[in-house]
mmCIF file of C-alpha atoms in Angstrom:
data_model
loop_
_atom_site.group_PDB
_atom_site.id
_atom_site.type_symbol
_atom_site.label_atom_id
_atom_site.label_comp_id
_atom_site.label_asym_id
_atom_site.label_seq_id
_atom_site.Cartn_x
_atom_site.Cartn_y
_atom_site.Cartn_z
ATOM 1 C CA MET A 133 -61.981 54.569 34.760
ATOM 2 C CA ALA A 134 -63.356 53.802 38.206
ATOM 3 C CA SER A 135 -61.107 52.826 41.108
ATOM 4 C CA LYS A 136 -63.600 50.153 42.209
ATOM 5 C CA VAL A 137 -65.144 47.676 39.807
ATOM 6 C CA ILE A 138 -67.857 45.108 40.109
ATOM 7 C CA GLN A 139 -67.141 41.824 38.369
ATOM 8 C CA ALA A 140 -70.009 39.632 37.232
ATOM 9 C CA TYR A 141 -69.160 36.043 36.311
ATOM 10 C CA TYR A 142 -71.160 34.128 33.700
ATOM 11 C CA ASN A 143 -70.801 30.551 32.495
ATOM 12 C CA ASP A 144 -72.667 30.847 29.177
ATOM 13 C CA ASP A 145 -72.009 33.211 26.273
ATOM 14 C CA ASP A 146 -75.704 33.627 25.430
ATOM 15 C CA VAL A 147 -76.458 34.684 29.009
ATOM 16 C CA LEU A 148 -73.504 37.091 28.829
ATOM 17 C CA MET A 149 -74.839 38.673 25.613
ATOM 18 C CA HIS A 150 -78.274 39.131 27.180
ATOM 19 C CA ALA A 151 -76.655 40.615 30.319
ATOM 20 C CA VAL A 152 -74.554 43.077 28.304
ATOM 21 C CA LYS A 153 -77.666 44.308 26.511
ATOM 22 C CA GLU A 154 -79.539 44.742 29.812
ATOM 23 C CA VAL A 155 -76.638 46.566 31.475
ATOM 24 C CA LYS A 156 -76.286 48.907 28.481
ATOM 25 C CA ALA A 157 -80.053 49.510 28.529
ATOM 26 C CA ALA A 158 -79.744 50.493 32.206
ATOM 27 C CA LYS A 159 -77.157 53.142 31.133
ATOM 28 C CA HIS A 160 -74.131 51.611 32.885
ATOM 29 C CA HIS A 161 -70.662 51.735 31.324
ATOM 30 C CA ILE A 162 -69.049 48.331 30.847
ATOM 31 C CA GLU A 163 -65.296 48.750 31.225
ATOM 32 C CA GLU A 164 -64.228 45.314 29.974
ATOM 33 C CA VAL A 165 -65.479 41.815 29.212
ATOM 34 C CA TYR A 166 -63.077 38.880 29.514
ATOM 35 C CA CYS A 167 -63.946 35.771 27.485
ATOM 36 C CA PRO A 168 -62.273 32.384 26.937
ATOM 37 C CA PHE A 169 -63.179 32.585 23.228
ATOM 38 C CA PRO A 170 -64.487 35.271 20.833
ATOM 39 C CA VAL A 171 -68.205 35.957 21.236
ATOM 40 C CA HIS A 172 -69.863 36.980 17.970
ATOM 41 C CA GLY A 173 -71.658 40.335 18.251
ATOM 42 C CA LEU A 174 -70.266 41.253 21.678
ATOM 43 C CA ASP A 175 -68.460 44.329 20.344
ATOM 44 C CA LYS A 176 -71.665 45.605 18.788
ATOM 45 C CA ALA A 177 -73.675 44.894 21.951
ATOM 46 C CA MET A 178 -71.106 46.779 24.043
ATOM 47 C CA GLY A 179 -71.284 49.746 21.673
ATOM 48 C CA LEU A 180 -67.622 49.642 20.642
ATOM 49 C CA ALA A 181 -66.566 51.572 17.563
ATOM 50 C CA PRO A 182 -65.737 49.514 14.461
ATOM 51 C CA THR A 183 -62.070 48.781 13.931
ATOM 52 C CA ARG A 184 -59.956 50.643 11.396
ATOM 53 C CA ILE A 185 -57.355 47.901 11.144
ATOM 54 C CA ALA A 186 -58.423 46.953 7.600
ATOM 55 C CA ILE A 187 -57.485 50.454 6.424
ATOM 56 C CA THR A 188 -53.977 50.056 7.831
ATOM 57 C CA SER A 189 -53.703 46.657 6.159
ATOM 58 C CA PHE A 190 -54.532 48.224 2.802
ATOM 59 C CA MET A 191 -51.960 50.987 3.362
ATOM 60 C CA TYR A 192 -49.300 48.418 4.293
ATOM 61 C CA GLY A 193 -50.110 46.454 1.129
ATOM 62 C CA CYS A 194 -49.747 49.617 -0.967
ATOM 63 C CA LEU A 195 -46.407 50.288 0.726
ATOM 64 C CA GLY A 196 -45.245 46.752 -0.140
ATOM 65 C CA LEU A 197 -46.341 47.159 -3.752
ATOM 66 C CA THR A 198 -44.478 50.475 -3.995
ATOM 67 C CA VAL A 199 -41.320 48.980 -2.492
ATOM 68 C CA ALA A 200 -41.554 46.049 -4.945
ATOM 69 C CA ILE A 201 -41.916 48.313 -7.989
ATOM 70 C CA VAL A 202 -39.104 50.654 -6.949
ATOM 71 C CA MET A 203 -36.827 47.762 -5.996
ATOM 72 C CA MET A 204 -37.365 45.824 -9.230
ATOM 73 C CA ASN A 205 -37.010 48.942 -11.370
ATOM 74 C CA TYR A 206 -33.718 49.794 -9.706
ATOM 75 C CA ILE A 207 -32.280 46.261 -9.627
ATOM 76 C CA MET A 208 -33.397 44.931 -13.019
ATOM 77 C CA ILE A 209 -33.501 48.117 -15.141
ATOM 78 C CA SER A 210 -31.201 50.801 -13.711
ATOM 79 C CA ASP A 211 -28.483 49.061 -11.710
ATOM 80 C CA TRP A 212 -27.781 45.776 -13.486
ATOM 81 C CA PRO A 213 -29.782 45.296 -16.712
ATOM 82 C CA GLN A 214 -29.466 41.781 -18.131
ATOM 83 C CA ASP A 215 -30.474 40.168 -21.397
ATOM 84 C CA ILE A 216 -32.230 37.015 -20.220
ATOM 85 C CA GLY A 217 -33.639 34.831 -22.967
ATOM 86 C CA GLY A 218 -33.783 37.715 -25.441
ATOM 87 C CA LYS A 219 -36.209 39.732 -23.274
ATOM 88 C CA PRO A 220 -35.674 43.473 -23.344
ATOM 89 C CA SER A 221 -34.084 44.782 -20.193
ATOM 90 C CA PHE A 222 -34.276 48.540 -20.767
ATOM 91 C CA SER A 223 -37.951 49.085 -19.936
ATOM 92 C CA TYR A 224 -39.850 48.279 -16.752
ATOM 93 C CA ILE A 225 -43.221 48.187 -18.569
ATOM 94 C CA GLU A 226 -42.012 45.576 -21.076
ATOM 95 C CA ASN A 227 -40.767 43.354 -18.220
ATOM 96 C CA MET A 228 -43.854 43.852 -15.988
ATOM 97 C CA PRO A 229 -45.462 40.416 -16.610
ATOM 98 C CA ALA A 230 -42.363 38.721 -15.229
ATOM 99 C CA PHE A 231 -42.452 40.987 -12.156
ATOM 100 C CA VAL A 232 -46.095 40.364 -11.162
ATOM 101 C CA PRO A 233 -45.356 37.436 -8.784
ATOM 102 C CA ILE A 234 -42.712 39.485 -6.981
ATOM 103 C CA MET A 235 -45.092 42.438 -6.637
ATOM 104 C CA PHE A 236 -47.806 40.148 -5.233
ATOM 105 C CA GLU A 237 -45.454 38.466 -2.756
ATOM 106 C CA LEU A 238 -44.041 41.719 -1.395
ATOM 107 C CA THR A 239 -47.536 43.208 -1.084
ATOM 108 C CA VAL A 240 -48.648 40.243 1.044
ATOM 109 C CA PHE A 241 -45.352 40.172 2.969
ATOM 110 C CA PHE A 242 -45.564 43.837 3.993
ATOM 111 C CA ALA A 243 -49.270 43.685 4.837
ATOM 112 C CA ALA A 244 -48.938 40.541 6.960
ATOM 113 C CA HIS A 245 -45.821 41.447 8.904
ATOM 114 C CA LEU A 246 -46.719 45.076 9.544
ATOM 115 C CA MET A 247 -50.258 44.063 10.595
ATOM 116 C CA VAL A 248 -48.844 41.709 13.239
ATOM 117 C CA ILE A 249 -46.633 44.499 14.577
ATOM 118 C CA THR A 250 -49.562 46.957 14.516
ATOM 119 C CA PHE A 251 -51.809 44.487 16.327
ATOM 120 C CA TYR A 252 -49.264 43.931 19.096
ATOM 121 C CA LEU A 253 -48.608 47.656 19.517
ATOM 122 C CA ARG A 254 -52.317 48.548 19.457
ATOM 123 C CA SER A 255 -53.160 45.800 21.956
ATOM 124 C CA ARG A 256 -50.192 46.749 24.152
ATOM 125 C CA LEU A 257 -48.853 43.186 24.031
ATOM 126 C CA TRP A 258 -45.208 43.626 24.914
ATOM 127 C CA PRO A 259 -42.785 40.756 25.447
ATOM 128 C CA PHE A 260 -42.959 39.426 29.026
ATOM 129 C CA LYS A 261 -46.138 41.384 29.743
ATOM 130 C CA LYS A 262 -48.131 40.193 32.728
ATOM 131 C CA ALA A 263 -51.630 38.925 31.920
ATOM 132 C CA GLU A 264 -54.449 41.369 32.719
ATOM 133 C CA ASN A 265 -57.301 38.925 33.158
ATOM 134 C CA PRO A 266 -58.838 39.242 36.627
ATOM 135 C CA ASP A 267 -59.458 35.521 37.133
ATOM 136 C CA VAL A 268 -57.834 32.433 35.634
ATOM 137 C CA ARG A 269 -61.290 30.981 34.982
ATOM 138 C CA THR A 270 -61.679 33.490 32.122
ATOM 139 C CA THR A 271 -59.200 31.422 30.110
ATOM 140 C CA ASP A 272 -61.161 28.210 30.664
ATOM 141 C CA ASP A 273 -64.948 28.391 30.973
ATOM 142 C CA HIS A 274 -66.141 31.656 32.580
ATOM 143 C CA PHE A 275 -66.944 35.113 31.246
ATOM 144 C CA VAL A 276 -66.322 38.208 33.374
ATOM 145 C CA MET A 277 -67.977 41.588 32.878
ATOM 146 C CA GLU A 278 -66.351 44.542 34.676
ATOM 147 C CA ILE A 279 -68.385 47.649 35.436
ATOM 148 C CA GLY A 280 -67.126 50.725 37.243
ATOM 149 C CA VAL A 281 -68.754 51.390 40.626
ATOM 150 C CA HIS A 282 -69.761 54.979 41.374
ATOM 151 C CA GLY A 283 -71.698 54.617 44.639
ATOM 152 C CA ASN A 284 -74.389 52.371 43.124
ATOM 153 C CA GLU A 285 -73.074 49.015 44.330
ATOM 154 C CA LYS A 286 -76.302 47.481 45.623
ATOM 155 C CA GLU A 287 -78.369 48.495 42.577
ATOM 156 C CA LEU A 288 -75.703 47.234 40.196
ATOM 157 C CA GLU A 289 -75.211 43.963 42.074
ATOM 158 C CA GLU A 290 -78.949 43.330 42.023
ATOM 159 C CA LEU A 291 -79.132 44.055 38.288
ATOM 160 C CA LEU A 292 -76.248 41.700 37.527
ATOM 161 C CA LEU A 293 -77.696 38.864 39.599
ATOM 162 C CA ASN A 294 -81.010 39.287 37.773
ATOM 163 C CA THR A 295 -79.219 38.950 34.419
ATOM 164 C CA GLY A 296 -77.970 35.467 35.314
ATOM 165 C CA ALA A 297 -74.563 36.080 36.884
ATOM 166 C CA VAL A 298 -73.312 33.070 38.821
ATOM 167 C CA GLU A 299 -71.003 35.205 40.973
ATOM 168 C CA VAL A 300 -70.618 38.931 41.672
ATOM 169 C CA ASN A 301 -67.515 40.459 43.292
ATOM 170 C CA ILE A 302 -66.495 44.038 44.077
ATOM 171 C CA SER A 303 -62.767 44.727 43.906
ATOM 172 C CA ASP A 304 -60.279 47.577 43.603
ATOM 173 C CA LYS A 305 -58.822 48.067 40.151
#
């Protein structure tokens, strides 16, 4: 990560997408793009790797299903078997149709709650964390692209202005 960054401000997401493609074509590394709303295709244009968060969601769902099966087997079969309405209580397999809603609910519960925790940890969103956006306009109507400066300030500034940037600033990171 560079100690100095150049920040290019854009006021349209289509212009930003075009600028990202031009900057990547010129072989510059984009450190970060701040947007007021998600821009479809920006991750692909920046060359970011696809996310593996769906795999963790599946694993959390499997964990919830396993916990549900073990819990119901222990509670309803081993620990406290009950004769409810003449249904057999000595076999988990015979009682499985009655347990399906519980298995579904715990699968969804584990996947949803653990995914929220994973997202916050992965994004480094701690309680009382200070916002990292470089300008408050990025939460309203402007897009900011940050590129590390390695002695090529004038060339980079010229490139960014040609891509449609409304403002270009150089700052220390």
